[in-house]
Amino acid sequence: MAKIGKTVFFCKECGYESAKFMGQCPACRAWNTFVEAPAAKKPRQAGRVDLAGGRRGADHAPKRLSEIDTEAEVRLSTGYGELDLVLGGGIVPASLILVGGDPGIGKSTLLLQVSGKLAAAGHSVLYISGEESLRQIKLRADRLGTFSDELRFLAETDLDTVAEVLKEEKPEVVIIDSIQTMSREDVNGAPGSVSQVRESTSVLLQLAKGLGITIFIVGHVTKDGQVAGPRMLEHMVDVVLYFEGDRQAAYRILRGIKNRFGSTNEIGVFEMAGNGLREVPNPSEYLISEVSAQASGSVITAAIEGNRPIMMEIQALIFRTGFGIPRRTAAGTDYNRVNLLMAVLEKRLGLKLSDCDAYVNIAGGLRVAEPSLDLGIVMAVVSSYKDISLPEKTLVFGEVGLTGEVRAVSQPAARVKEALKLGFARCIVPRGNLKALKEISGIEIVGVRDLREAVACFEKRGG
Ligand code: TYD
Ligand code: MG
């Protein structure tokens, strides 16, 4: 076989394939992501592994829905409620789960702890690491606690060896840490290249489905550099989870991006401590624990993430700009939305925001883009601009329209009940939501129709 064959170009981000080089990927719109790689030698054979011999058999006969047995659909609990929630109620056997995230965010730690829990519950688990030696894994495991003997380890980067081991051992759950270190000898390209990563994933997919093994794949997110990012695998796997957060801060958020077996907008919250990750089952409490009472520019709001309300603090810092052009940033929320809301404030309430620098931030590293945050953002901006604050223990939510009207949002009762649970005294809500909140007692509910009424809530306090 010729060594130098045809080459094609791949997008490192999404795996888009093209015969010629392109500056921008037409599929995912990323710039400068094209790399040259040899074309697969036998495209139709690529990614095939021999699982059970012949291709055809009773299993390959087309079936009616009524003939498909679903009774065996029992989900495994990972031992972590937050992870089970993001997975849609636990692990579906024989699924392929991608756990993506920046290097050092805690993917290996999370999966090692999950392996420990699964093994302790009597499941056979195999942790395959291509990044760390067995000694390094043991050192990490020693920090995390004691592990059951059901959990075994393998340091390996050759995917054909991995496939052999899986066929022999048939563990229930396998961790591949990470996909960028795995490679097959007969595939061109270095480990981490687009062709290797794609090939490895398709082999793992067949192993998972063919042998009934649940496989967790770790994928590093890479902004630049030579390795392919996990985004190009998203369409091949059943579940995509991203582990995110500020590496300096202790909290980590596990977010479902894709889930063939459940809702995708659930999040799980963890905290990184000296002895590993700890679940944070009540994120609201955690996210607003550091709110400094009555500081100006700080407002507490509640968003719905998945099926649960999460309370968070919106902070704004507004001051007269020192240069000609005002600077604006929005961290954790939609920049354009913040600009729009500031324009509404300027027009409807006459605030001179166009000569001010504005920094808006959702504290805690969360990223939320929900219209119900509007009123909270607006109130935080006004609070900082006028240097006034809301009374302590006040929750604010509502959508703001272009004419300055405050519009009703979904699930108001869930948000108010969360505030009640955390001992809040008062909620400022859209007037249109009042009807849905009639039944709730024990908390003062103020309905506002427009921005003017909302801002009057500051004055009421007389300060
Ligand atoms: P790791 O799981 O190795 O990240 P990834 O696999 O995503 O690259 O986590 C690495 C970071 O976590 C590292 O900076 C140290 C920190 N850490 C703790 O703070 N406590 C712990 O108990 C462990 C195991 C790691
Ligand atoms: Mg790691």
XYZ file of C-alpha atoms and ligand atoms in Angstrom:
489
model
C 0.000 0.000 0.000
C 1.256 3.435 -0.875
C 2.465 5.367 2.130
C 1.737 8.794 0.739
C -1.833 8.616 -0.372
C -4.560 11.134 -0.804
C -4.945 13.690 1.940
C -8.007 15.571 3.031
C -8.637 18.439 5.432
C -10.527 18.115 8.698
C -11.967 20.711 11.032
C -10.396 20.088 14.443
C -13.513 21.334 16.167
C -16.314 19.412 14.546
C -14.640 16.907 12.253
C -16.001 18.405 9.020
C -14.153 16.910 6.073
C -13.182 18.794 2.952
C -11.053 18.145 -0.106
C -9.476 21.586 0.095
C -8.228 23.865 2.833
C -10.637 26.425 4.206
C -10.100 29.324 6.580
C -13.509 28.991 8.148
C -15.358 25.747 8.726
C -18.710 25.844 6.919
C -20.211 23.442 9.465
C -19.289 24.951 12.839
C -18.091 28.391 11.672
C -14.826 28.146 13.614
C -11.797 29.877 12.118
C -8.380 28.358 11.432
C -9.362 24.892 12.531
C -8.484 22.963 9.379
C -5.695 20.411 9.545
C -4.444 18.164 6.818
C -4.698 14.440 7.420
C -4.405 11.364 5.255
C -7.706 10.113 3.919
C -8.927 6.876 5.451
C -7.478 4.014 3.444
C -10.628 2.019 3.202
C -13.408 4.362 4.093
C -16.096 1.737 4.210
C -14.083 -0.431 6.559
C -13.040 2.355 8.878
C -14.062 1.865 12.454
C -15.168 -1.727 12.097
C -14.279 -4.200 14.774
C -15.171 -7.831 14.761
C -17.396 -8.396 17.759
C -19.008 -11.761 17.291
C -17.965 -13.166 13.973
C -20.470 -13.016 11.137
C -22.331 -9.846 10.387
C -25.716 -11.298 9.710
C -27.864 -13.174 12.180
C -31.189 -13.047 13.919
C -30.133 -9.740 15.481
C -30.012 -8.078 12.109
C -33.580 -8.779 11.102
C -35.672 -5.606 11.038
C -38.091 -5.431 13.970
C -41.424 -3.824 14.776
C -41.644 -1.488 17.765
C -43.900 -4.001 19.492
C -41.196 -6.644 19.191
C -38.549 -4.554 20.885
C -38.077 -5.441 24.491
C -37.618 -2.455 26.755
C -38.131 -4.137 30.077
C -34.425 -4.462 30.638
C -34.119 -0.668 30.820
C -32.835 -0.398 34.363
C -30.664 2.569 35.117
C -27.565 2.273 37.259
C -27.122 4.875 39.904
C -23.689 6.477 39.841
C -23.825 7.061 43.568
C -23.908 10.805 42.973
C -27.380 12.334 42.883
C -26.164 15.340 40.927
C -24.643 13.182 38.187
C -27.704 10.913 38.056
C -29.828 14.005 37.586
C -27.748 15.234 34.655
C -27.813 11.763 33.113
C -31.604 11.791 33.308
C -31.935 9.353 36.220
C -28.761 7.285 36.146
C -26.676 5.404 33.609
C -28.476 3.615 30.802
C -26.553 0.345 30.271
C -24.518 0.083 27.061
C -24.420 3.832 26.567
C -21.511 5.918 25.425
C -21.038 9.021 27.563
C -18.647 11.823 26.701
C -17.362 13.935 29.582
C -15.700 17.035 28.175
C -13.961 19.915 29.884
C -10.815 21.998 30.143
C -7.664 20.228 31.298
C -7.396 20.264 35.076
C -11.058 20.938 35.727
C -11.537 17.595 37.507
C -12.744 15.075 34.917
C -10.415 12.307 36.039
C -11.240 12.981 39.666
C -14.975 12.855 39.010
C -14.796 9.635 37.034
C -12.476 7.974 39.521
C -14.915 8.800 42.303
C -17.852 7.559 40.233
C -15.921 4.350 39.474
C -15.366 3.940 43.191
C -19.058 4.329 43.967
C -20.109 1.949 41.196
C -17.578 -0.656 42.313
C -18.723 -0.296 45.908
C -22.256 -1.057 44.707
C -20.963 -4.336 43.255
C -20.536 -3.404 39.586
C -17.389 -4.409 37.746
C -15.570 -1.289 36.621
C -12.430 -0.895 34.543
C -10.630 2.438 34.526
C -8.345 2.768 31.521
C -5.923 5.650 31.638
C -3.733 6.767 28.789
C -2.569 9.846 30.663
C -1.394 8.652 34.015
C 0.626 5.702 35.200
C -0.911 3.213 37.614
C 1.230 4.722 40.374
C -0.138 8.195 39.713
C -3.675 6.849 39.768
C -3.004 5.159 43.082
C -1.662 8.375 44.557
C -4.802 10.185 43.498
C -7.024 7.378 44.753
C -5.294 7.522 48.140
C -6.382 11.135 48.481
C -9.953 10.243 47.680
C -10.553 7.411 50.120
C -10.805 3.644 49.953
C -11.854 1.721 46.883
C -13.456 -1.682 46.427
C -11.678 -4.529 44.624
C -14.373 -4.540 41.954
C -12.561 -1.551 40.495
C -9.578 -2.373 38.327
C -7.124 -0.210 36.425
C -5.242 -0.405 33.184
C -2.689 2.009 31.800
C -2.968 1.644 28.032
C -3.095 3.812 24.941
C -3.417 1.211 22.215
C -7.046 0.882 21.315
C -6.767 -2.602 19.836
C -5.395 -3.834 23.149
C -8.212 -2.053 24.948
C -10.736 -3.744 22.670
C -9.179 -7.166 23.373
C -9.319 -6.580 27.107
C -12.937 -5.456 26.985
C -13.976 -8.476 24.926
C -12.288 -10.776 27.410
C -13.255 -9.130 30.667
C -16.674 -7.699 29.776
C -16.825 -5.193 32.616
C -20.111 -3.365 33.167
C -18.609 0.100 33.124
C -15.418 1.340 31.467
C -13.734 4.722 31.743
C -11.477 5.876 28.893
C -9.252 8.697 30.129
C -8.803 10.334 27.671
C -9.909 9.847 24.064
C -7.048 12.073 22.911
C -4.468 9.567 24.138
C -5.960 6.513 22.399
C -4.784 5.369 18.999
C -4.878 2.460 16.567
C -1.767 1.385 14.832
C -3.340 0.933 11.410
C -4.825 4.407 11.348
C -2.773 7.350 10.163
C -2.123 10.304 12.385
C -0.754 10.893 15.862
C -2.889 10.250 18.963
C -5.249 13.188 19.363
C -5.471 13.863 15.639
C -8.877 14.066 14.058
C -8.593 10.717 12.319
C -7.433 8.879 15.466
C -10.036 10.432 17.723
C -12.831 9.675 15.288
C -11.659 6.140 14.743
C -11.230 5.465 18.463
C -14.696 6.732 19.225
C -16.323 4.634 16.562
C -14.554 1.533 17.869
C -15.675 2.326 21.409
C -19.206 2.885 20.142
C -19.298 -0.591 18.659
C -17.787 -2.130 21.777
C -20.387 -0.406 23.958
C -23.328 -1.485 21.843
C -21.981 -4.903 20.899
C -20.867 -6.005 24.348
C -23.394 -4.059 26.417
C -20.742 -2.046 28.246
C -21.278 1.502 29.421
C -18.297 3.584 28.397
C -17.407 6.991 29.769
C -15.057 8.866 27.444
C -13.027 11.773 28.768
C -12.354 14.484 26.190
C -10.212 17.547 26.734
C -11.503 20.777 25.336
C -8.719 22.415 23.416
C -8.876 25.979 22.297
C -5.800 25.733 20.078
C -3.122 23.154 19.688
C -2.820 19.962 17.808
C -5.407 17.753 19.435
C -8.960 17.383 18.261
C -11.617 18.714 20.583
C -14.494 16.625 21.910
C -17.075 18.632 19.990
C -16.493 16.585 16.872
C -17.567 13.465 18.781
C -20.820 14.864 20.006
C -22.914 13.335 17.259
C -21.453 9.858 17.805
C -22.141 9.419 21.511
C -25.385 9.023 23.454
C -24.744 11.570 26.157
C -22.528 14.644 26.212
C -21.669 16.228 29.533
C -19.414 19.221 30.009
C -17.629 19.841 33.255
C -17.044 23.541 33.640
C -16.220 26.221 36.119
C -13.465 28.493 37.155
C -10.380 26.436 37.916
C -9.427 28.861 40.651
C -12.811 28.654 42.325
C -13.988 25.552 44.148
C -17.290 24.926 42.418
C -17.745 22.915 39.250
C -20.811 22.618 37.108
C -21.674 19.501 35.164
C -23.922 20.383 32.281
C -25.834 18.081 29.957
C -25.418 19.162 26.318
C -26.949 16.159 24.651
C -28.837 13.229 26.101
C -30.571 10.522 24.143
C -32.187 9.298 27.358
C -33.379 12.423 29.106
C -33.563 16.172 29.382
C -30.469 18.153 28.495
C -30.775 21.271 30.515
C -30.142 19.771 33.918
C -27.034 20.830 35.737
C -25.171 19.207 38.600
C -23.069 21.205 41.006
C -19.900 19.953 42.676
C -17.274 21.448 44.897
C -13.581 20.568 44.634
C -11.989 19.994 48.019
C -8.692 18.579 49.212
C -10.122 15.083 49.188
C -11.934 15.191 45.886
C -15.268 16.402 44.585
C -18.232 16.853 46.853
C -21.803 17.194 45.628
C -23.687 20.385 46.246
C -27.282 19.196 46.347
C -28.719 22.629 47.024
C -26.962 24.991 44.607
C -29.114 28.017 45.479
C -27.951 28.015 49.043
C -24.415 27.665 47.857
C -24.539 30.324 45.149
C -25.979 33.047 47.308
C -24.063 32.206 50.455
C -21.496 34.898 49.804
C -23.906 37.714 49.022
C -22.847 40.734 50.976
C -25.954 42.138 52.550
C -27.285 45.248 50.899
C -24.293 46.114 48.791
C -25.350 48.317 45.932
C -25.238 46.688 42.505
C -26.191 43.275 43.830
C -29.549 41.637 43.176
C -30.682 38.055 43.716
C -32.678 36.351 41.026
C -33.898 32.839 40.275
C -33.518 31.001 36.982
C -34.955 27.622 36.050
C -32.205 25.180 35.102
C -33.712 21.963 33.847
C -36.511 21.310 36.260
C -35.252 23.127 39.273
C -35.028 26.733 40.300
C -31.561 28.023 41.064
C -31.048 31.287 42.832
C -28.059 33.391 41.955
C -26.624 36.816 42.451
C -26.389 39.340 39.629
C -23.784 42.027 40.149
C -23.411 45.262 38.248
C -20.767 47.916 38.466
C -21.589 51.189 36.731
C -19.471 54.302 36.764
C -18.722 57.297 34.602
C -16.278 56.315 31.914
C -12.784 57.713 31.995
C -12.303 57.509 28.234
C -14.394 58.486 25.271
C -15.895 55.111 24.556
C -17.662 53.345 27.412
C -16.605 49.808 28.162
C -19.152 47.114 28.747
C -18.800 43.469 29.641
C -21.243 40.759 30.593
C -19.898 37.659 32.303
C -22.191 34.674 32.629
C -24.995 36.135 30.565
C -25.793 37.431 27.104
C -23.796 40.568 26.290
C -26.269 41.797 23.689
C -29.142 41.377 26.081
C -27.347 43.478 28.679
C -26.760 46.215 26.099
C -30.394 46.114 25.101
C -31.589 46.357 28.695
C -29.314 49.322 29.297
C -30.751 51.036 26.241
C -34.251 50.444 27.595
C -33.218 51.929 30.942
C -31.735 54.968 29.253
C -34.803 55.568 27.128
C -37.546 54.757 29.638
C -36.065 55.990 32.891
C -33.727 58.613 31.517
C -30.591 57.191 33.154
C -27.444 58.532 31.490
C -25.918 55.116 30.940
C -24.320 55.947 27.624
C -21.441 57.753 29.353
C -20.885 54.930 31.808
C -18.703 51.863 31.877
C -20.794 48.857 32.808
C -19.732 45.456 34.083
C -22.447 42.875 34.655
C -21.610 39.533 36.162
C -23.407 36.449 37.417
C -21.572 35.536 40.579
C -20.508 31.937 40.991
C -19.362 31.261 37.445
C -22.770 30.175 36.193
C -23.771 30.882 32.630
C -27.431 31.670 32.187
C -29.325 33.222 29.325
C -32.944 33.222 30.395
C -35.318 36.146 29.830
C -36.406 35.975 33.466
C -33.001 37.398 34.414
C -33.827 40.721 32.720
C -35.435 42.368 35.699
C -32.593 41.283 37.960
C -30.014 42.735 35.552
C -31.937 45.988 35.267
C -32.324 46.307 39.037
C -28.632 45.580 39.591
C -27.680 48.261 37.055
C -29.998 50.840 38.623
C -28.776 49.874 42.075
C -25.149 50.456 41.157
C -25.846 53.583 39.107
C -27.758 55.285 41.913
C -25.803 53.622 44.695
C -28.925 52.346 46.396
C -29.837 48.815 47.375
C -32.821 46.561 47.793
C -33.863 45.395 51.245
C -32.110 42.224 52.359
C -33.637 38.862 51.415
C -35.384 40.123 48.292
C -35.754 38.008 45.152
C -36.322 39.653 41.768
C -37.340 38.050 38.482
C -39.178 38.984 35.298
C -38.692 39.604 31.605
C -38.297 43.204 30.437
C -39.725 44.343 27.105
C -38.573 47.174 24.877
C -41.205 49.574 26.135
C -40.063 49.000 29.681
C -42.918 46.660 30.565
C -42.239 43.734 32.900
C -43.571 40.517 31.413
C -44.639 37.299 33.067
C -42.223 34.349 33.063
C -42.648 30.579 33.299
C -42.776 28.647 36.569
C -43.068 31.636 38.925
C -44.262 29.463 41.801
C -41.166 27.257 41.706
C -38.946 30.329 41.936
C -40.885 31.902 44.794
C -40.981 28.618 46.723
C -37.222 28.307 46.426
C -36.891 31.796 47.932
C -39.297 30.847 50.698
C -37.248 27.760 51.437
C -34.139 29.877 51.869
C -35.874 32.259 54.239
C -36.427 35.186 51.874
C -38.829 37.891 52.954
C -39.965 39.384 49.671
C -40.218 38.751 45.936
C -40.518 41.364 43.210
C -42.297 39.629 40.336
C -44.109 40.526 37.119
C -47.688 41.561 37.829
C -48.818 39.045 35.219
C -47.477 36.259 37.421
C -49.420 37.252 40.549
C -52.375 35.006 39.790
C -50.170 31.941 39.754
C -48.721 32.916 43.140
C -51.990 33.452 45.026
C -51.686 30.262 47.036
C -48.232 30.990 48.412
C -48.061 32.472 51.878
C -45.269 33.359 54.262
C -43.509 35.699 51.880
C -44.355 39.187 50.668
C -45.003 39.275 46.925
C -44.838 42.570 45.060
C -46.199 42.584 41.507
C -44.731 45.189 39.148
C -46.018 46.169 35.732
C -43.127 48.192 34.357
C -39.641 49.418 35.138
C -40.903 52.520 36.902
C -42.818 50.397 39.417
C -39.873 48.062 39.826
C -37.463 50.883 40.559
C -39.916 52.333 43.073
C -39.146 49.289 45.228
C -35.758 50.824 45.978
C -37.282 54.030 47.226
C -39.799 52.312 49.479
C -37.027 51.465 51.859
C -36.280 55.140 52.172
C -32.617 54.865 51.513
P -8.152 16.271 37.328
O -9.255 15.361 37.713
O -6.806 15.682 37.154
O -8.520 17.114 36.033
P -8.708 16.635 34.517
O -8.761 15.167 34.496
O -10.003 17.290 34.114
O -7.564 17.198 33.749
O -8.145 17.418 38.439
C -7.035 18.162 38.611
C -7.218 19.265 39.601
O -8.026 18.973 40.713
C -5.852 19.565 40.123
O -5.566 20.909 39.833
C -5.896 19.303 41.576
C -7.350 19.290 41.914
N -7.693 18.313 42.944
C -8.118 18.758 44.179
O -8.212 19.952 44.441
N -8.464 17.834 45.137
C -8.395 16.503 44.916
O -8.710 15.700 45.816
C -7.914 16.054 43.639
C -7.803 14.604 43.344
C -7.588 16.991 42.686
Mg -7.287 13.866 33.710
